[in-house]
Amino acid sequence: MFTFIKRLQELLAHLKKHKGLWFTTLFVISIIGIFISMYVIMTMTDRVSQKVYQSMLDSYELKLNTKIETKQEEFKKIAAVIAQDELLLSAIETNNIAVMEKFKKSLNEEFIKSGFTSLSVDFASAANKDKPLRNTINTILSSKRTLFGAEVLDSGAFFVYLIPLQKNEVVYGVLEIKESVNAFKTELTKEGSQYLFLLDRKMLPILSLEEKADKYKEINENYALKQVEYNTKFASTISEVDFEKLKQLKYALDGNYFRVVKKITDINGVDIGLMVSGESIEASGGFVNIAGDMTNTVTTVALGLVISIILFLF
């Protein structure tokens, strides 16, 4: 140990006698120190930024999950009110189409008047032998189970709530409440977030010709956007996103937006599309700006500290 210290002192003394070599050595060591310090600083700030983005992802995922759960609770309340109407229940049991259609029209018009333009109800009677029922309705009739989830119908993608109507443990009909998956756009926009729904292209054949006609834009080989529902920059720039990376990380950050993606499966477990939410990176007080400002501040302070130490050595 003492030998090492003595050797080091001799080396330093030799360098000081040769000023050019001394300053050259200090300069080289300083440059190496700067690069090492900046690497450590950038690595550290990058880790901090990733933690911030992960926190944002968790926050948006929680928000979307809460929206879906809240939608289910809303449907339950609507169903509870409708299921108290004995005249309607009797009409469903006896397949009185005229009364059922009257109730359906009245309720759906009331939803529209209240601003819920994509919310609607429908009824199916087990006694109806003239009109074939879709597989989901038949499942409810046979299983006697209430179902909630996403489903692609001929008129689009919806969150649906299906309730078996029973009498003496026999299911005589199904009450259906549904709302378009695009309805979240209005809710999230009010909260300062962006939103869109991308439909898996394998679901397009299910849609009616009227629903598909010039309404959907292919984003890539896997997804399509119902562009008539979205006229925002958030939607128009979605095709620029690296979807493989987006689905892997569940979030993406580019020059315009921070985006979070949530995969949606239907009530049969089939992938039907992606819910995409996020915010502009220009949003005042947004997490992205906070992370960027924090990174820049830490980098600037650390760089200033390194330079100060180097100047002190000289």
Short mmCIF file of C-alpha atoms in Angstrom, two decimals:
data_model
loop_
_atom_site.label_atom_id
_atom_site.label_comp_id
_atom_site.label_asym_id
_atom_site.label_seq_id
_atom_site.Cartn_x
_atom_site.Cartn_y
_atom_site.Cartn_z
CA MET A 1 0.00 0.00 0.00
CA PHE A 2 2.74 2.42 0.95
CA THR A 3 4.68 1.41 -2.14
CA PHE A 4 1.69 2.21 -4.35
CA ILE A 5 1.24 5.64 -2.76
CA LYS A 6 4.95 6.38 -3.16
CA ARG A 7 4.85 5.36 -6.82
CA LEU A 8 1.79 7.57 -7.38
CA GLN A 9 3.52 10.54 -5.74
CA GLU A 10 6.57 10.00 -7.94
CA LEU A 11 4.36 9.88 -11.05
CA LEU A 12 2.56 13.09 -10.12
CA ALA A 13 5.87 14.80 -9.37
CA HIS A 14 7.20 13.71 -12.77
CA LEU A 15 4.11 15.00 -14.55
CA LYS A 16 4.32 18.39 -12.79
CA LYS A 17 7.91 18.82 -13.96
CA HIS A 18 6.68 18.31 -17.53
CA LYS A 19 3.84 20.86 -17.76
CA GLY A 20 2.71 19.85 -21.25
CA LEU A 21 2.38 16.22 -20.29
CA TRP A 22 0.65 17.24 -17.03
CA PHE A 23 -2.07 19.30 -18.74
CA THR A 24 -2.49 16.75 -21.52
CA THR A 25 -3.02 14.00 -18.95
CA LEU A 26 -5.52 16.13 -17.02
CA PHE A 27 -7.34 17.00 -20.25
CA VAL A 28 -7.62 13.35 -21.33
CA ILE A 29 -8.75 12.26 -17.87
CA SER A 30 -11.28 15.10 -17.80
CA ILE A 31 -12.72 14.18 -21.20
CA ILE A 32 -13.02 10.54 -20.14
CA GLY A 33 -14.63 11.67 -16.90
CA ILE A 34 -17.15 13.82 -18.80
CA PHE A 35 -18.19 10.93 -21.04
CA ILE A 36 -18.46 8.49 -18.15
CA SER A 37 -20.41 11.01 -16.06
CA MET A 38 -22.77 11.86 -18.92
CA TYR A 39 -23.36 8.16 -19.61
CA VAL A 40 -24.23 7.56 -15.97
CA ILE A 41 -26.42 10.68 -15.87
CA MET A 42 -28.29 9.86 -19.09
CA THR A 43 -28.79 6.24 -18.00
CA MET A 44 -30.13 7.39 -14.64
CA THR A 45 -32.50 9.99 -16.12
CA ASP A 46 -33.69 7.51 -18.74
CA ARG A 47 -34.61 5.05 -15.96
CA VAL A 48 -36.46 7.81 -14.13
CA SER A 49 -38.33 8.77 -17.31
CA GLN A 50 -39.30 5.14 -17.92
CA LYS A 51 -40.70 4.96 -14.39
CA VAL A 52 -42.74 8.10 -15.05
CA TYR A 53 -44.09 6.64 -18.31
CA GLN A 54 -44.90 3.37 -16.55
CA SER A 55 -46.77 5.34 -13.91
CA MET A 56 -48.69 7.12 -16.67
CA LEU A 57 -49.48 3.76 -18.27
CA ASP A 58 -50.82 2.42 -14.97
CA SER A 59 -52.91 5.56 -14.51
CA TYR A 60 -54.47 5.34 -17.99
CA GLU A 61 -55.09 1.60 -17.67
CA LEU A 62 -56.86 2.20 -14.37
CA LYS A 63 -58.91 4.97 -15.95
CA LEU A 64 -60.01 2.78 -18.88
CA ASN A 65 -60.79 -0.19 -16.63
CA THR A 66 -62.80 2.08 -14.34
CA LYS A 67 -64.72 3.46 -17.32
CA ILE A 68 -65.67 -0.05 -18.40
CA GLU A 69 -66.68 -1.08 -14.86
CA THR A 70 -68.70 2.11 -14.48
CA LYS A 71 -70.44 1.39 -17.78
CA GLN A 72 -71.47 -2.00 -16.47
CA GLU A 73 -72.90 -0.43 -13.32
CA GLU A 74 -74.81 2.12 -15.42
CA PHE A 75 -76.30 -0.66 -17.52
CA LYS A 76 -77.32 -2.55 -14.38
CA LYS A 77 -79.22 0.48 -13.08
CA ILE A 78 -80.98 1.01 -16.41
CA ALA A 79 -81.90 -2.68 -16.56
CA ALA A 80 -83.26 -2.62 -13.01
CA VAL A 81 -85.63 0.22 -13.90
CA ILE A 82 -86.79 -1.38 -17.17
CA ALA A 83 -87.32 -4.77 -15.53
CA GLN A 84 -89.94 -3.23 -13.20
CA ASP A 85 -92.35 -2.57 -16.06
CA GLU A 86 -94.83 -5.45 -15.89
CA LEU A 87 -96.51 -4.48 -19.19
CA LEU A 88 -93.20 -4.74 -21.06
CA LEU A 89 -92.27 -8.03 -19.37
CA SER A 90 -95.64 -9.48 -20.30
CA ALA A 91 -95.15 -8.35 -23.91
CA ILE A 92 -91.73 -10.02 -24.07
CA GLU A 93 -93.11 -13.24 -22.58
CA THR A 94 -95.94 -13.42 -25.10
CA ASN A 95 -93.83 -12.06 -27.98
CA ASN A 96 -96.11 -9.05 -28.42
CA ILE A 97 -93.94 -7.35 -31.04
CA ALA A 98 -96.06 -4.20 -31.28
CA VAL A 99 -95.73 -3.40 -27.57
CA MET A 100 -92.05 -4.37 -27.50
CA GLU A 101 -91.26 -2.09 -30.45
CA LYS A 102 -93.22 0.76 -28.84
CA PHE A 103 -91.21 0.48 -25.62
CA LYS A 104 -87.96 0.13 -27.55
CA LYS A 105 -88.61 3.21 -29.67
CA SER A 106 -89.69 5.30 -26.68
CA LEU A 107 -86.68 4.38 -24.56
CA ASN A 108 -84.13 4.86 -27.34
CA GLU A 109 -85.59 8.25 -28.26
CA GLU A 110 -85.33 9.28 -24.61
CA PHE A 111 -81.66 8.26 -24.56
CA ILE A 112 -80.98 10.40 -27.63
CA LYS A 113 -82.78 13.39 -26.13
CA SER A 114 -80.62 13.02 -23.02
CA GLY A 115 -77.43 13.10 -25.10
CA PHE A 116 -76.70 9.36 -25.11
CA THR A 117 -76.81 8.98 -28.88
CA SER A 118 -75.11 5.58 -29.05
CA LEU A 119 -76.94 4.00 -26.09
CA SER A 120 -79.89 1.75 -26.87
CA VAL A 121 -82.00 -1.12 -25.60
CA ASP A 122 -83.51 -4.13 -27.30
CA PHE A 123 -85.64 -7.10 -26.33
CA ALA A 124 -85.70 -10.70 -27.49
CA SER A 125 -88.50 -13.15 -26.80
CA ALA A 126 -87.91 -16.88 -26.54
CA ALA A 127 -91.39 -17.30 -28.04
CA ASN A 128 -90.29 -15.62 -31.28
CA LYS A 129 -89.94 -18.39 -33.87
CA ASP A 130 -90.01 -16.12 -36.93
CA LYS A 131 -86.73 -14.26 -36.44
CA PRO A 132 -83.50 -16.18 -35.79
CA LEU A 133 -81.66 -14.96 -32.71
CA ARG A 134 -77.92 -14.35 -32.70
CA ASN A 135 -75.69 -16.83 -30.90
CA THR A 136 -75.12 -14.59 -27.88
CA ILE A 137 -78.86 -14.29 -27.21
CA ASN A 138 -79.30 -18.04 -27.55
CA THR A 139 -76.48 -18.50 -25.05
CA ILE A 140 -78.30 -16.31 -22.52
CA LEU A 141 -81.56 -18.21 -23.05
CA SER A 142 -79.87 -21.56 -22.46
CA SER A 143 -77.39 -20.61 -19.74
CA LYS A 144 -79.67 -18.25 -17.77
CA ARG A 145 -76.57 -16.13 -17.06
CA THR A 146 -76.17 -12.35 -17.24
CA LEU A 147 -73.38 -11.27 -19.55
CA PHE A 148 -71.44 -8.02 -19.91
CA GLY A 149 -68.66 -7.34 -22.35
CA ALA A 150 -67.73 -6.21 -25.83
CA GLU A 151 -69.34 -7.57 -28.96
CA VAL A 152 -69.12 -6.75 -32.65
CA LEU A 153 -72.57 -6.58 -34.25
CA ASP A 154 -73.62 -5.70 -37.76
CA SER A 155 -73.95 -2.05 -36.69
CA GLY A 156 -70.52 -1.77 -35.05
CA ALA A 157 -68.59 -2.60 -31.89
CA PHE A 158 -70.45 -2.25 -28.59
CA PHE A 159 -70.29 -2.89 -24.89
CA VAL A 160 -73.36 -5.03 -24.26
CA TYR A 161 -75.25 -6.05 -21.14
CA LEU A 162 -77.58 -9.05 -21.53
CA ILE A 163 -80.03 -10.12 -18.84
CA PRO A 164 -82.17 -13.28 -18.90
CA LEU A 165 -85.80 -12.61 -17.98
CA GLN A 166 -87.22 -15.52 -16.01
CA LYS A 167 -90.52 -16.73 -14.69
CA ASN A 168 -90.78 -19.89 -12.63
CA GLU A 169 -87.09 -20.52 -13.43
CA VAL A 170 -87.85 -20.54 -17.16
CA VAL A 171 -86.17 -17.91 -19.34
CA TYR A 172 -88.77 -16.30 -21.57
CA GLY A 173 -86.71 -13.45 -22.96
CA VAL A 174 -83.57 -11.32 -22.90
CA LEU A 175 -83.14 -7.63 -22.13
CA GLU A 176 -80.22 -6.10 -24.01
CA ILE A 177 -78.55 -2.76 -23.29
CA LYS A 178 -75.66 -1.66 -25.45
CA GLU A 179 -73.51 1.38 -26.18
CA SER A 180 -70.87 1.96 -28.84
CA VAL A 181 -67.24 1.57 -27.80
CA ASN A 182 -66.71 4.98 -29.42
CA ALA A 183 -68.81 6.63 -26.69
CA PHE A 184 -65.79 6.83 -24.40
CA LYS A 185 -64.42 9.57 -26.63
CA THR A 186 -66.87 12.13 -25.25
CA GLU A 187 -66.22 11.18 -21.62
CA LEU A 188 -62.42 11.16 -21.90
CA THR A 189 -62.31 14.38 -23.92
CA LYS A 190 -64.12 16.15 -21.09
CA GLU A 191 -61.40 14.90 -18.75
CA GLY A 192 -58.61 16.24 -20.98
CA SER A 193 -57.61 12.91 -22.54
CA GLN A 194 -57.71 11.63 -26.11
CA TYR A 195 -59.41 8.41 -27.20
CA LEU A 196 -60.11 6.19 -30.18
CA PHE A 197 -61.05 2.58 -30.88
CA LEU A 198 -59.30 0.48 -33.51
CA LEU A 199 -61.32 -2.44 -34.82
CA ASP A 200 -59.51 -5.67 -35.65
CA ARG A 201 -59.87 -6.07 -39.41
CA LYS A 202 -60.94 -9.69 -39.05
CA MET A 203 -64.18 -8.30 -37.58
CA LEU A 204 -65.04 -6.23 -40.66
CA PRO A 205 -67.01 -9.04 -42.38
CA ILE A 206 -69.44 -9.04 -39.44
CA LEU A 207 -70.45 -5.43 -40.16
CA SER A 208 -73.33 -4.66 -42.48
CA LEU A 209 -72.66 -3.06 -45.86
CA GLU A 210 -74.35 0.11 -44.63
CA GLU A 211 -72.09 0.24 -41.57
CA LYS A 212 -68.91 -0.35 -43.57
CA ALA A 213 -69.67 1.96 -46.51
CA ASP A 214 -66.83 4.51 -46.65
CA LYS A 215 -66.77 4.77 -42.85
CA TYR A 216 -63.70 2.71 -41.97
CA LYS A 217 -60.10 3.54 -42.78
CA GLU A 218 -57.44 0.84 -42.73
CA ILE A 219 -54.65 1.86 -40.37
CA ASN A 220 -52.37 -1.11 -41.06
CA GLU A 221 -52.67 -4.79 -41.91
CA ASN A 222 -54.38 -5.51 -38.57
CA TYR A 223 -56.62 -2.59 -37.62
CA ALA A 224 -59.20 -0.20 -39.03
CA LEU A 225 -60.53 3.09 -37.67
CA LYS A 226 -64.13 4.27 -37.96
CA GLN A 227 -62.99 7.66 -39.19
CA VAL A 228 -66.49 9.20 -39.21
CA GLU A 229 -66.32 9.08 -35.41
CA TYR A 230 -62.91 10.74 -35.13
CA ASN A 231 -61.71 13.94 -36.76
CA THR A 232 -58.84 14.63 -34.38
CA LYS A 233 -55.08 14.83 -34.88
CA PHE A 234 -54.81 12.04 -32.31
CA ALA A 235 -56.70 9.80 -34.78
CA SER A 236 -55.11 11.05 -38.00
CA THR A 237 -51.57 10.36 -36.72
CA ILE A 238 -52.29 6.89 -35.31
CA SER A 239 -50.95 5.20 -38.45
CA GLU A 240 -47.49 6.63 -37.67
CA VAL A 241 -47.23 4.57 -34.47
CA ASP A 242 -45.02 1.49 -34.28
CA PHE A 243 -47.77 -0.99 -33.34
CA GLU A 244 -45.45 -3.87 -32.55
CA LYS A 245 -43.64 -1.72 -29.99
CA LEU A 246 -46.94 -0.23 -28.81
CA LYS A 247 -48.46 -3.64 -28.08
CA GLN A 248 -45.25 -4.83 -26.43
CA LEU A 249 -44.80 -1.86 -24.09
CA LYS A 250 -48.52 -0.95 -23.97
CA TYR A 251 -47.56 2.70 -24.52
CA ALA A 252 -45.88 4.84 -27.17
CA LEU A 253 -44.34 8.30 -27.12
CA ASP A 254 -43.70 10.32 -30.26
CA GLY A 255 -43.39 13.97 -31.22
CA ASN A 256 -47.11 14.58 -30.75
CA TYR A 257 -48.67 12.25 -28.19
CA PHE A 258 -48.21 9.83 -25.33
CA ARG A 259 -50.48 6.90 -26.15
CA VAL A 260 -51.66 3.92 -24.09
CA VAL A 261 -53.28 0.85 -25.60
CA LYS A 262 -55.72 -1.64 -24.06
CA LYS A 263 -56.61 -4.83 -25.90
CA ILE A 264 -60.34 -5.60 -26.00
CA THR A 265 -61.72 -9.12 -26.23
CA ASP A 266 -65.38 -9.89 -26.78
CA ILE A 267 -67.65 -11.93 -24.53
CA ASN A 268 -66.40 -15.08 -26.27
CA GLY A 269 -62.74 -14.26 -25.63
CA VAL A 270 -61.95 -13.18 -29.22
CA ASP A 271 -59.71 -10.14 -29.77
CA ILE A 272 -61.80 -7.48 -31.49
CA GLY A 273 -59.64 -4.39 -31.28
CA LEU A 274 -57.70 -1.84 -29.26
CA MET A 275 -58.78 1.05 -27.08
CA VAL A 276 -56.18 3.81 -27.44
CA SER A 277 -56.05 6.73 -25.03
CA GLY A 278 -53.47 9.38 -24.22
CA GLU A 279 -52.57 13.02 -24.17
CA SER A 280 -50.70 15.62 -26.18
CA ILE A 281 -47.09 16.12 -25.14
CA GLU A 282 -47.81 19.84 -25.39
CA ALA A 283 -50.40 19.64 -22.65
CA SER A 284 -49.63 22.14 -19.92
CA GLY A 285 -48.69 20.37 -16.71
CA GLY A 286 -48.85 16.98 -18.43
CA PHE A 287 -46.81 14.06 -17.14
CA VAL A 288 -44.79 13.91 -20.33
CA ASN A 289 -43.68 17.52 -19.95
CA ILE A 290 -42.96 16.99 -16.27
CA ALA A 291 -40.76 13.99 -17.12
CA GLY A 292 -39.01 15.91 -19.88
CA ASP A 293 -38.40 18.97 -17.70
CA MET A 294 -37.13 16.78 -14.88
CA THR A 295 -34.71 14.98 -17.21
CA ASN A 296 -33.41 18.21 -18.72
CA THR A 297 -32.97 19.81 -15.31
CA VAL A 298 -31.09 16.86 -13.85
CA THR A 299 -28.88 16.62 -16.94
CA THR A 300 -28.09 20.35 -16.92
CA VAL A 301 -27.28 20.45 -13.21
CA ALA A 302 -25.14 17.34 -13.40
CA LEU A 303 -23.27 18.60 -16.46
CA GLY A 304 -22.64 21.92 -14.75
CA LEU A 305 -21.28 20.08 -11.73
CA VAL A 306 -18.92 18.02 -13.88
CA ILE A 307 -17.62 21.10 -15.69
CA SER A 308 -17.12 22.91 -12.38
CA ILE A 309 -15.05 20.02 -11.02
CA ILE A 310 -12.93 19.97 -14.17
CA LEU A 311 -12.29 23.72 -14.01
CA PHE A 312 -11.36 23.35 -10.36
CA LEU A 313 -8.78 20.72 -11.29
CA PHE A 314 -7.19 23.14 -13.75
#
